[in-house]
CSV table of C-alpha atoms and ligand atoms in Angstrom, one decimal:
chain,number,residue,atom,x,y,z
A,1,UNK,CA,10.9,-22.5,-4.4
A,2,UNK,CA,8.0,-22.3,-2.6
A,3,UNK,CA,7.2,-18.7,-2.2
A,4,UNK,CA,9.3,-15.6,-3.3
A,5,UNK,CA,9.9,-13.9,-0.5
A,6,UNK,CA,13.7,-12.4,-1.5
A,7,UNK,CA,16.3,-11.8,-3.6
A,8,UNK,CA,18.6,-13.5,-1.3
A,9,UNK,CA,16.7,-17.4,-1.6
A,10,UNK,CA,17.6,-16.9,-5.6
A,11,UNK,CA,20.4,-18.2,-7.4
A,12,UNK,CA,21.9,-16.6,-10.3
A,13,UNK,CA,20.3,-19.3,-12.4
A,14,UNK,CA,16.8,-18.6,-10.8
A,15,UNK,CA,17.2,-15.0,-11.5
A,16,UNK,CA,18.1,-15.7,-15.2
A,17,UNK,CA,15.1,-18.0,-15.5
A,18,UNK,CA,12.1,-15.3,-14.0
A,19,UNK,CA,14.2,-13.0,-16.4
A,20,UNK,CA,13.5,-15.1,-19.5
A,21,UNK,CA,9.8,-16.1,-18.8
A,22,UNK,CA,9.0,-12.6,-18.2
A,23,UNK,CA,10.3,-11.5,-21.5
A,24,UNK,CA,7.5,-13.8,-23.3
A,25,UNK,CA,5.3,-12.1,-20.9
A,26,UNK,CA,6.0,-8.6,-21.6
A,27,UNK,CA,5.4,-9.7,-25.5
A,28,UNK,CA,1.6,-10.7,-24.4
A,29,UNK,CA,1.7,-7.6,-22.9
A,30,UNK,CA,1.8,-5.7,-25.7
A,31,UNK,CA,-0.7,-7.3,-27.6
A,32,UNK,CA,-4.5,-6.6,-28.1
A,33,UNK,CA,-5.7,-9.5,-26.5
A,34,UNK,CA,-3.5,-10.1,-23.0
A,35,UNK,CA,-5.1,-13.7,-22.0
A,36,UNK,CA,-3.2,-16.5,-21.1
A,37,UNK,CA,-4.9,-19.0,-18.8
A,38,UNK,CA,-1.8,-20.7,-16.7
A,39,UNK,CA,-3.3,-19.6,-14.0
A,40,UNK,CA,-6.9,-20.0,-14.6
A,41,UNK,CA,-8.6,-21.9,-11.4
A,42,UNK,CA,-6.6,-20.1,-8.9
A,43,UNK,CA,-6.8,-17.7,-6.3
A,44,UNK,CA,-5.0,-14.8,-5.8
A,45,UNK,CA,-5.3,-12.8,-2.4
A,46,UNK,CA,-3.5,-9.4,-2.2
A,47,UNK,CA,-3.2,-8.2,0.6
A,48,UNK,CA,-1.5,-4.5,0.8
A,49,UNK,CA,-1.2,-3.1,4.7
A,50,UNK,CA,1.0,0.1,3.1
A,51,UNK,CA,0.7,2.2,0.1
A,52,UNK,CA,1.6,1.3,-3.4
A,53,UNK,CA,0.5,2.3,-6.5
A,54,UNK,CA,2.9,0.3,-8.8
A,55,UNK,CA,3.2,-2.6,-7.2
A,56,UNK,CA,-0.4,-3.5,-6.2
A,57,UNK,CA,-1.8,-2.3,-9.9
A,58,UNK,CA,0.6,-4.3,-11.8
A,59,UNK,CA,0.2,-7.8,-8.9
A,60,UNK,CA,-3.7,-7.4,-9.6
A,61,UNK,CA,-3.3,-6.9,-13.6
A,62,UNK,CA,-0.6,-9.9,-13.7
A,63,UNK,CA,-3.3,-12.5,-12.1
A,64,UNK,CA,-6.2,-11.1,-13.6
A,65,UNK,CA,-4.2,-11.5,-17.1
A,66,UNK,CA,-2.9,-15.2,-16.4
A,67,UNK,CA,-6.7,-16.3,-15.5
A,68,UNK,CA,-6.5,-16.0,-12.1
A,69,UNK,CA,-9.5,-14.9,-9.6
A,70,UNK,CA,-8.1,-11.6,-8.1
A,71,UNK,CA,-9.1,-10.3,-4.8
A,72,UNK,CA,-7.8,-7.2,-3.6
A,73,UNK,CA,-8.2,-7.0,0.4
A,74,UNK,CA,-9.2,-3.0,1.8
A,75,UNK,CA,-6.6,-3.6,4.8
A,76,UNK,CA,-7.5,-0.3,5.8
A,77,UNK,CA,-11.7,-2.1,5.5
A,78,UNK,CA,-10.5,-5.0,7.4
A,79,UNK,CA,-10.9,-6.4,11.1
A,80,UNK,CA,-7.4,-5.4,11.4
A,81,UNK,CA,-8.9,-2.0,12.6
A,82,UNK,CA,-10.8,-3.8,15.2
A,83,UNK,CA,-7.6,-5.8,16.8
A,84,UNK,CA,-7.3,-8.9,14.7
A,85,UNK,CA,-3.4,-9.5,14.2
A,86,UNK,CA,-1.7,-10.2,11.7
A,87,UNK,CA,-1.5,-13.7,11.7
A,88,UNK,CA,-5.2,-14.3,12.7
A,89,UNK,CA,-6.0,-12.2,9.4
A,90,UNK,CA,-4.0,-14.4,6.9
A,91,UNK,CA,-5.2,-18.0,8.7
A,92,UNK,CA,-8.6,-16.6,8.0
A,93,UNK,CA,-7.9,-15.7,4.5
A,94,UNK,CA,-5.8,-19.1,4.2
A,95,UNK,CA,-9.0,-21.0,5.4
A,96,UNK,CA,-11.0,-20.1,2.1
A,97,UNK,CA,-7.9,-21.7,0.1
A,98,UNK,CA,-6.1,-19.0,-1.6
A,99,UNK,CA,-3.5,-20.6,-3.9
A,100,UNK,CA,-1.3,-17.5,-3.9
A,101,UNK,CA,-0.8,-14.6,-1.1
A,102,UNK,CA,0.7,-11.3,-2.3
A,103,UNK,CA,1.9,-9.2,1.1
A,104,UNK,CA,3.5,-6.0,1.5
A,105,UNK,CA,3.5,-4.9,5.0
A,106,UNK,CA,5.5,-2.0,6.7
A,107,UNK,CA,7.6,-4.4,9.5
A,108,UNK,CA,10.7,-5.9,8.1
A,109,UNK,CA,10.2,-10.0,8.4
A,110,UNK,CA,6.4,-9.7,8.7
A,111,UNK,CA,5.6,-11.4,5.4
A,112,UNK,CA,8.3,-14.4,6.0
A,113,UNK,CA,6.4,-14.7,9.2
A,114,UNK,CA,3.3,-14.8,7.4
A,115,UNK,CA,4.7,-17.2,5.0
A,116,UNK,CA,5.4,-20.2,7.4
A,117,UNK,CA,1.9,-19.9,8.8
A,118,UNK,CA,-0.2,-20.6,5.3
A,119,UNK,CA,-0.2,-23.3,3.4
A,120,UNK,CA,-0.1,-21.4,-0.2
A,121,UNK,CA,2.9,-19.7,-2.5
A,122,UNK,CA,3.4,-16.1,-0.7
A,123,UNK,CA,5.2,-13.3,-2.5
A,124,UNK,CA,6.8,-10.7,-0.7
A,125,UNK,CA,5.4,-6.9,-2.3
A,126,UNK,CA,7.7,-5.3,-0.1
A,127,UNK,CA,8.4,-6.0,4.0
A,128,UNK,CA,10.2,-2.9,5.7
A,129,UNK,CA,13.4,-2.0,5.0
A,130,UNK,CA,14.0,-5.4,4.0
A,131,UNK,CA,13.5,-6.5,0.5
A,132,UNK,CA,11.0,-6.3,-2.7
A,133,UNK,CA,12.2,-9.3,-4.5
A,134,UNK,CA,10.0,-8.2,-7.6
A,135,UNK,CA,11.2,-4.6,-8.0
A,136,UNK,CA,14.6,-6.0,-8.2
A,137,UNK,CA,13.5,-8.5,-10.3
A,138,UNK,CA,11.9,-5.8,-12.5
A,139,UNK,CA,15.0,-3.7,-12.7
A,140,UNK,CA,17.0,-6.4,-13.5
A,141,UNK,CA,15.1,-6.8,-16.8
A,142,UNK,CA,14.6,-3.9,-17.8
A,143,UNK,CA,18.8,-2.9,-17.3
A,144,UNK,CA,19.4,-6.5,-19.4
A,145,UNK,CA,16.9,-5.0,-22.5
A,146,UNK,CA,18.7,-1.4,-21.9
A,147,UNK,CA,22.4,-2.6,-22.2
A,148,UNK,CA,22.2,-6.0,-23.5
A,149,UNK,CA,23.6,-7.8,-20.1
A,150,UNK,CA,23.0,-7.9,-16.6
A,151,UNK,CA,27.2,-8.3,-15.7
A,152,UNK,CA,29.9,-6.6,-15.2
A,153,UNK,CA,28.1,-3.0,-15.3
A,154,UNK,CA,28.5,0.2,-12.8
A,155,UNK,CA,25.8,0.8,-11.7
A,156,UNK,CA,25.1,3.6,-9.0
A,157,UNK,CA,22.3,3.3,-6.8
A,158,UNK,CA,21.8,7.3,-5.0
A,159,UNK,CA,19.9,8.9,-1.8
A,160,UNK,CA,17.9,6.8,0.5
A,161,UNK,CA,20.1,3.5,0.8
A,162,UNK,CA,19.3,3.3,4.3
A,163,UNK,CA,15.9,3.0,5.0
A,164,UNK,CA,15.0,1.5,1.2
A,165,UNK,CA,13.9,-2.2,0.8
A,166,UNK,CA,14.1,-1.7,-3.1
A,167,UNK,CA,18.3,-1.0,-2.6
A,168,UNK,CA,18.8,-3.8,-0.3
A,169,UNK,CA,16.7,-6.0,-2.9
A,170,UNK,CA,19.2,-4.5,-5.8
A,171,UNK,CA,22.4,-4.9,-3.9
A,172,UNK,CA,21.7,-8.4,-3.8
A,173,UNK,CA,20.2,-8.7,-7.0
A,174,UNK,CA,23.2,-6.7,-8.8
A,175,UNK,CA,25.9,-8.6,-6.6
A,176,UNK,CA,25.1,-11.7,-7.6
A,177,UNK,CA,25.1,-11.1,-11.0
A,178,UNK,CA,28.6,-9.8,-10.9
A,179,UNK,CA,28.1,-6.1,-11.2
A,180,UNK,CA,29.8,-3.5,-9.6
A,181,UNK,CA,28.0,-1.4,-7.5
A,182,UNK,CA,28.6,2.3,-5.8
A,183,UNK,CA,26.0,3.5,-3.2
A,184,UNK,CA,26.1,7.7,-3.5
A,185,UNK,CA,24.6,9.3,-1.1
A,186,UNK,CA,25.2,11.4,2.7
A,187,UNK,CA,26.3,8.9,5.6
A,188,UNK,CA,23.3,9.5,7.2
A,189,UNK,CA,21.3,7.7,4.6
A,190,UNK,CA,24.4,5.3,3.2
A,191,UNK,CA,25.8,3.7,6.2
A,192,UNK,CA,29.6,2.2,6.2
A,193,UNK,CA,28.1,-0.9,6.8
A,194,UNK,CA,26.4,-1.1,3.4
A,195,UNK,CA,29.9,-1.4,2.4
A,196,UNK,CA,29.6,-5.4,3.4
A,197,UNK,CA,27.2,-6.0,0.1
A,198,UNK,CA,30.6,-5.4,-1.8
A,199,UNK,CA,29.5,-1.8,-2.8
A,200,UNK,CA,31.8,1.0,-2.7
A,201,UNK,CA,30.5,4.0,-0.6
A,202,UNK,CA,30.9,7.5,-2.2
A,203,UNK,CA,28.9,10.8,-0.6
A,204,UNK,CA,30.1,13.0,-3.2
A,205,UNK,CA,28.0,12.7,-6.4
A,206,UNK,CA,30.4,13.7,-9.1
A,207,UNK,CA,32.9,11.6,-7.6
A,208,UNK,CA,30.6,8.2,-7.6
A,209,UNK,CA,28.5,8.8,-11.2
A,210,UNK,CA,32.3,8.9,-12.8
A,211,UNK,CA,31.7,6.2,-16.2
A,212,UNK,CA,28.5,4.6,-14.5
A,213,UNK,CA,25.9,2.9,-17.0
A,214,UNK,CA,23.1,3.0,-14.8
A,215,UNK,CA,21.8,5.9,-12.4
A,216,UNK,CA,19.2,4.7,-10.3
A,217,UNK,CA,18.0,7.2,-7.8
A,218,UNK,CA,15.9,6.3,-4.5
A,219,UNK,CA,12.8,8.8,-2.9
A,220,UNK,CA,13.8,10.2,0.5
A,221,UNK,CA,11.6,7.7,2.7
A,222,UNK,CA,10.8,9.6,5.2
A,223,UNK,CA,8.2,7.3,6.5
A,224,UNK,CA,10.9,5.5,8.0
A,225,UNK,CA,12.9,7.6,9.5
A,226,UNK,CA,11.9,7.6,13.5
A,227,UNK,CA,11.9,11.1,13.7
A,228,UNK,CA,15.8,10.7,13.0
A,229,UNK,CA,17.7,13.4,11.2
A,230,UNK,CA,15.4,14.9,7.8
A,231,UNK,CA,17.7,16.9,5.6
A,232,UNK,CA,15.9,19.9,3.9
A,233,UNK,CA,15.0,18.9,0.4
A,234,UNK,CA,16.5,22.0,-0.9
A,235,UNK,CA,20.1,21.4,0.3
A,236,UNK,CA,19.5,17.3,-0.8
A,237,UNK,CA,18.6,18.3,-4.1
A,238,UNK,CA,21.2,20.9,-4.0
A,239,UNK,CA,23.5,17.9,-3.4
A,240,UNK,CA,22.2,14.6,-3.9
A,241,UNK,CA,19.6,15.2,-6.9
A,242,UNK,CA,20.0,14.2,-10.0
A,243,UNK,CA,20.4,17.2,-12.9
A,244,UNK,CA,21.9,17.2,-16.2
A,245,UNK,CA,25.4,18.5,-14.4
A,246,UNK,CA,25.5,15.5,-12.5
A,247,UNK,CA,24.4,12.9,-15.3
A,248,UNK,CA,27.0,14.6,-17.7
A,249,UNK,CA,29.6,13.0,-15.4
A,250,UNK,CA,28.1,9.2,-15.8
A,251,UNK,CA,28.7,7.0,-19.2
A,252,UNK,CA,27.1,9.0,-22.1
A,253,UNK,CA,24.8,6.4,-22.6
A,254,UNK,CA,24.0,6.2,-18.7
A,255,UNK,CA,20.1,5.2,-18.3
A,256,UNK,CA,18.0,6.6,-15.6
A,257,UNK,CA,16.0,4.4,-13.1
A,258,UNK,CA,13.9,5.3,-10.6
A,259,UNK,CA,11.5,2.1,-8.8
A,260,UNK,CA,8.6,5.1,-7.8
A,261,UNK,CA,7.1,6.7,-6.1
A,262,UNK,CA,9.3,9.9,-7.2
A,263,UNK,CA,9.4,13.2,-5.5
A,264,UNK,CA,10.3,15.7,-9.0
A,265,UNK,CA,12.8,18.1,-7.7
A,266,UNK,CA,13.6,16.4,-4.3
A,267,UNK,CA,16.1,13.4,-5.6
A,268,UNK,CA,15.4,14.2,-9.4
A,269,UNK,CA,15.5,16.9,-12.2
A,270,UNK,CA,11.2,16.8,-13.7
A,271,UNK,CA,12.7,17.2,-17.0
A,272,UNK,CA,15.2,14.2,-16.5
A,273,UNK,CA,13.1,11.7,-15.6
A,274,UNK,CA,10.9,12.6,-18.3
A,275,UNK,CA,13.9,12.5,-20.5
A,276,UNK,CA,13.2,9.4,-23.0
A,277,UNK,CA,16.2,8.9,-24.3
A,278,UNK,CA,17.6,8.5,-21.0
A,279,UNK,CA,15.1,7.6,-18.6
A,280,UNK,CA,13.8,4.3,-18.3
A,281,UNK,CA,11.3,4.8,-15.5
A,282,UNK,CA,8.3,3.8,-17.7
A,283,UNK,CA,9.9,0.4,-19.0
A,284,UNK,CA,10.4,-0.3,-15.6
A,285,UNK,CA,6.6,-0.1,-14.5
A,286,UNK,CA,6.0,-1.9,-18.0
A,287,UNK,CA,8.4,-4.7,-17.0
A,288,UNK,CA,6.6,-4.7,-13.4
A,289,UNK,CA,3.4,-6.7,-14.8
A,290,UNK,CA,5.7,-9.0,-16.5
A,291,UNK,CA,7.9,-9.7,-14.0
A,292,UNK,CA,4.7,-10.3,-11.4
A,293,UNK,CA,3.3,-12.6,-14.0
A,294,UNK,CA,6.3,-14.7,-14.6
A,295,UNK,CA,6.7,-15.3,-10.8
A,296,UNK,CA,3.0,-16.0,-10.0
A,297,UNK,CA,3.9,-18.3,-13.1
A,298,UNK,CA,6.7,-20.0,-11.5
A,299,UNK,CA,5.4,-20.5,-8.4
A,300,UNK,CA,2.2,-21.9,-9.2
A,301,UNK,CA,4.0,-24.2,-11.2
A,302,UNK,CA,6.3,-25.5,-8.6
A,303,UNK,CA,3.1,-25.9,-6.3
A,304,UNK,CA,1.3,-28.1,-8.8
A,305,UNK,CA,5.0,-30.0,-9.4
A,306,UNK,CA,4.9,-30.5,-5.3
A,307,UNK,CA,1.5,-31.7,-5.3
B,1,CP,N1,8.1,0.9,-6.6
B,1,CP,C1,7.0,0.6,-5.8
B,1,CP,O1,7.0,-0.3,-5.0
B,1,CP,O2,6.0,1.5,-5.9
B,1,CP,P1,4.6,1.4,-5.1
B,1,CP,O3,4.9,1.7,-3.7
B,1,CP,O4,3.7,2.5,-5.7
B,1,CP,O5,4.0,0.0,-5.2
């Protein structure tokens, strides 16, 4: 591949393989010294045009730690404010030969758009409501280190299915490694048509976290709702969020996910997600860096194999 710009380009053996490079990754990460020069004469452009915390840290720390020159663009500093489109803005970046373009932008397609235009590796950091190929990635490892495997598990993914990128990413991610998957959450925010991923649809939550080995709960993103129905959070928490009540229902040794930003007593229990024998919401942001490297890895490799 090219550029990583979903979960739906990769195979099952694709997904396996960013898996097991990241793993030697996440060992360098835990070491003193966190240098590895694979990518040492390139250049890395990020270039965020929506919020992230998680995702932008961990891109920026992955490049600076494989050798790579890191810039970070200030979209909201850019000429963007001053008209320049979208596309004008990456050609201009891709005329001072970036080897690697990392893109998150709030319009669903925008960064596979962006992608045919330049003439470097572009990874997806989130487009819309339609994927982030590295947060699904980065769940993926850290459920295989949690339960040994990434098949055949239950795995319930609740709230904000509708309107979340990081679910569609998961669906797809999960699917194809031959899990079985329940979406939990009010019609309004789990439409019947996410039934055509192969996921059963439950809006009862003690009905779908029956004997489920992972609980991965979603933020309410209300960014993205069009001024459509917003429940109160009370009544969603009341219903929808996650407590100890409603985790006593899933497999004893359930884990907790949760991909960020989280809104404590909204869609989650503080004390829960704080919970270390059951949450695994730090490992995941751990995993993040590792799972950025090995794909910056990857695909710098495949460029220099196309060369
Ligand atoms: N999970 C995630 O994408 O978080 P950020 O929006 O903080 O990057």
């Amino acid at each position: 591949h090219r550029h990583l710009l979903g979960i739906e380009h990769l195979s099952q053996s694709d997904i396996t393989a960013i898996l097991d490079l990241a793993e030697t990754y996440v060992d360098l990460n835990r070491q003193s010294t966190k240098h590895s020069d694979v990518l040492s004469g390139l250049t890395q452009i990020n270039m965020f045009f929506e919020n992230s915390t998680r995702t932008q840290a961990s891109f920026e720390l992955a490049g600076k730690r494989l050798g790579a020159d890191v810039m970070n663009m200030a979209m909201q500093a850019s000429s963007i404010k001053k008209g320049e489109t979208l596309i004008d803005t990456a050609m201009t970046l891709n005329a001072m030969h970036p080897d690697l373009l990392v893109v998150r932008h709030p319009h669903s397609g925008a960064v596979d758009l962006l992608a045919q235009k330049v003439n470097c590796a572009v990874l997806n950091a989130g487009d819309g409501r339609h994927e982030h190929p590295t947060q699904a990635l980065l769940d993926a490892l850290t459920i295989r280190r949690a339960k040994g495997r990434l098949h055949r598990l239950n795995i319930a993914i609740c709230g904000d299915v509708a309107h979340s990128r990081v679910a569609r990413s998961n669906l797809i991610l999960l699917g194809k490694m031959e899990n079985r998957i329940r979406l939990i959450g009010p019609p309004t925010l789990v439409p019947s048509q996410f039934s055509e991923f192969g996921a059963e649809i439950y809006d009862d939550m003690n009905e779908g976290l029956k004997d489920v080995d992972v609980v991965m709960m979603l933020r309410l993103q209300k960014e993205r709702m069009d001024g459509g129905f917003i429940p109160s959070e009370r009544e969603y928490y009341h219903r929808y969020g996650l407590d100890g009540a409603k985790l006593a229902l899933a497999k004893s040794d359930a884990i907790i996910m949760h991909p960020g930003p989280m809104n404590r007593g909204v869609e989650i229990d503080g004390t829960l997600a704080d919970d270390i024998n059951r949450s695994v919401i730090q490992e995941q942001v751990e995993m993040g860096v590792a799972i950025r490297m090995a794909a910056m890895d990857l695909l710098a490799r495949n460029a220099r194999d196309a060369a």
